CSV table of C-alpha atoms in Angstrom, one decimal:
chain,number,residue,atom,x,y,z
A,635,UNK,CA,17.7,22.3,6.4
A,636,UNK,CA,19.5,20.9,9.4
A,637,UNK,CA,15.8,19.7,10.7
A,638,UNK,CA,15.1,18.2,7.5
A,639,UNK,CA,18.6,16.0,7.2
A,640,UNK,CA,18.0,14.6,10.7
A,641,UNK,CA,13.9,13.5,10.0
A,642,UNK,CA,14.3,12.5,6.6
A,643,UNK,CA,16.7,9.1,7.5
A,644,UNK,CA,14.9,8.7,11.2
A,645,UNK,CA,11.4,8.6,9.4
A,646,UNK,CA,13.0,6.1,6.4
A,647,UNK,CA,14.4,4.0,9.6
A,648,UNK,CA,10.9,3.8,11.2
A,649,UNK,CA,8.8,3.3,7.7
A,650,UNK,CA,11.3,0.5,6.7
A,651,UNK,CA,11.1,-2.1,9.2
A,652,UNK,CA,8.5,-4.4,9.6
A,653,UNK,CA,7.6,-7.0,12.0
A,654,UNK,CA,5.2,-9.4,9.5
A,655,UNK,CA,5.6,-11.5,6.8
A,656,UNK,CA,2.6,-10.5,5.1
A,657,UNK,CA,1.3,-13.9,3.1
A,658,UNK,CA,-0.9,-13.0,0.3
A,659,UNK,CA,-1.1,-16.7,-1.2
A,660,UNK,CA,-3.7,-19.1,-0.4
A,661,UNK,CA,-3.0,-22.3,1.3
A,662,UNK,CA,-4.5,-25.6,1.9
A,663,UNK,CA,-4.0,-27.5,5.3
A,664,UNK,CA,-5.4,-29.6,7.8
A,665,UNK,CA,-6.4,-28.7,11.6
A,666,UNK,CA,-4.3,-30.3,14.4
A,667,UNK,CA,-4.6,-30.8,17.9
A,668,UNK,CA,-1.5,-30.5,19.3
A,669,UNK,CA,-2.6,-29.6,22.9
A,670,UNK,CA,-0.7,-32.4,24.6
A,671,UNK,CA,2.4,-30.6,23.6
A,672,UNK,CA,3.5,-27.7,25.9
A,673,UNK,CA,2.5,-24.9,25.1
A,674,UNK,CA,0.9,-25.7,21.8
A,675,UNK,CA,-3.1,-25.5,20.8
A,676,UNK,CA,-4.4,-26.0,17.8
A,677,UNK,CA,-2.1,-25.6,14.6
A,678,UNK,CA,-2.5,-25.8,11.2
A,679,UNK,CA,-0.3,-28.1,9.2
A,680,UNK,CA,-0.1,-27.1,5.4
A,681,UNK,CA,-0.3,-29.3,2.5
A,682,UNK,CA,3.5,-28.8,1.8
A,683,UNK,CA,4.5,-29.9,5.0
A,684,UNK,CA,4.9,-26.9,7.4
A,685,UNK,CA,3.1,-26.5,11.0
A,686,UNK,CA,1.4,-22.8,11.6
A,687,UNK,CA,0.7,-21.8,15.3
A,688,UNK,CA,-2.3,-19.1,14.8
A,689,UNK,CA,-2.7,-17.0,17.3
A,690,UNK,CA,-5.2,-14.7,15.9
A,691,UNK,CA,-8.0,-15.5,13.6
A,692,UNK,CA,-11.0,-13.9,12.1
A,693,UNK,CA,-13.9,-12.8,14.5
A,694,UNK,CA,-15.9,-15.5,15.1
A,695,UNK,CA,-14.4,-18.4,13.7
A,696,UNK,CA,-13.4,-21.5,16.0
A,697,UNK,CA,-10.7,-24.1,14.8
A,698,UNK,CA,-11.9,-28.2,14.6
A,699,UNK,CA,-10.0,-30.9,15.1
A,700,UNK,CA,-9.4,-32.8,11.3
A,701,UNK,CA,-10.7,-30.4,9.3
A,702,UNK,CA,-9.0,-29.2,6.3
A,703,UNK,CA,-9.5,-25.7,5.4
A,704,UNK,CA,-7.9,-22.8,3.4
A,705,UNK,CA,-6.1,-20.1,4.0
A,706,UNK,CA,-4.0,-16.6,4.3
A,707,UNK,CA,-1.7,-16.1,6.9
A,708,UNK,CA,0.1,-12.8,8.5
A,709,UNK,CA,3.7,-14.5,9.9
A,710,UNK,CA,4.0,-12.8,13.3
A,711,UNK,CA,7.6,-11.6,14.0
A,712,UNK,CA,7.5,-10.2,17.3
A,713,UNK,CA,5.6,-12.6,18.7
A,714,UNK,CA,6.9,-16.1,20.6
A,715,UNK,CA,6.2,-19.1,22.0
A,716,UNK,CA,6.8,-22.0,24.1
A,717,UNK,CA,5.5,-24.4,21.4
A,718,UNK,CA,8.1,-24.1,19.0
A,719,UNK,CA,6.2,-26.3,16.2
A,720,UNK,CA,5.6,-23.5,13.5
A,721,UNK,CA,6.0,-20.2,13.0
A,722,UNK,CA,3.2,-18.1,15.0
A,723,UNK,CA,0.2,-16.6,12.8
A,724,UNK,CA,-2.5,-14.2,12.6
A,725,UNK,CA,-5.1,-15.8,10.2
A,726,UNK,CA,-6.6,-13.3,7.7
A,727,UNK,CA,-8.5,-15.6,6.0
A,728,UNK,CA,-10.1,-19.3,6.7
A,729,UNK,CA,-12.9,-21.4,5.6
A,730,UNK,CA,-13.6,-25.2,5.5
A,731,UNK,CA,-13.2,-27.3,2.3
């Protein structure tokens, strides 16, 4: 019993916290080259205003300059940057309008 009333809060510790903001709402943006900025690539400025830094996208898809797209986005807690524009992203889903 003395096992169990040690694991039982150490194991709802672990399965509680989270490092992502998982986005299930689909977004509309436009692609923006921000590379003259330090540290900063291509972002991803949303219809309602707010900059995204992706980081990781789907396998095999490669971000253009102007284009407007839709999307779902992962926010990426434990990850930083030196860019500092938007909040950094893992892109789980994309495709051009």
């Amino acid at each position: 019993m003395k096992k169990l009333s040690f694991f039982l809060p150490l194991l709802m510790l672990v399965f509680s916290c989270s490092n992502t903001k998982v986005g299930t709402d689909e977004y509309k943006g436009i692609v923006t080259d921000m590379t003259g900025l330090d540290g900063c690539g291509m972002m991803i400025k949303l219809d309602n205003g707010t900059s995204l830094q992706p980081v990781v996208l789907p396998q095999g898809f490669v971000l253009q300059k102007d284009k407007k797209v839709k999307l779902r986005y992962t926010i990426l807690k434990d990850r930083m940057s030196t860019c500092m524009s938007g909040p950094v992203v893992q892109i789980t889903s994309i495709s051009y309008l």
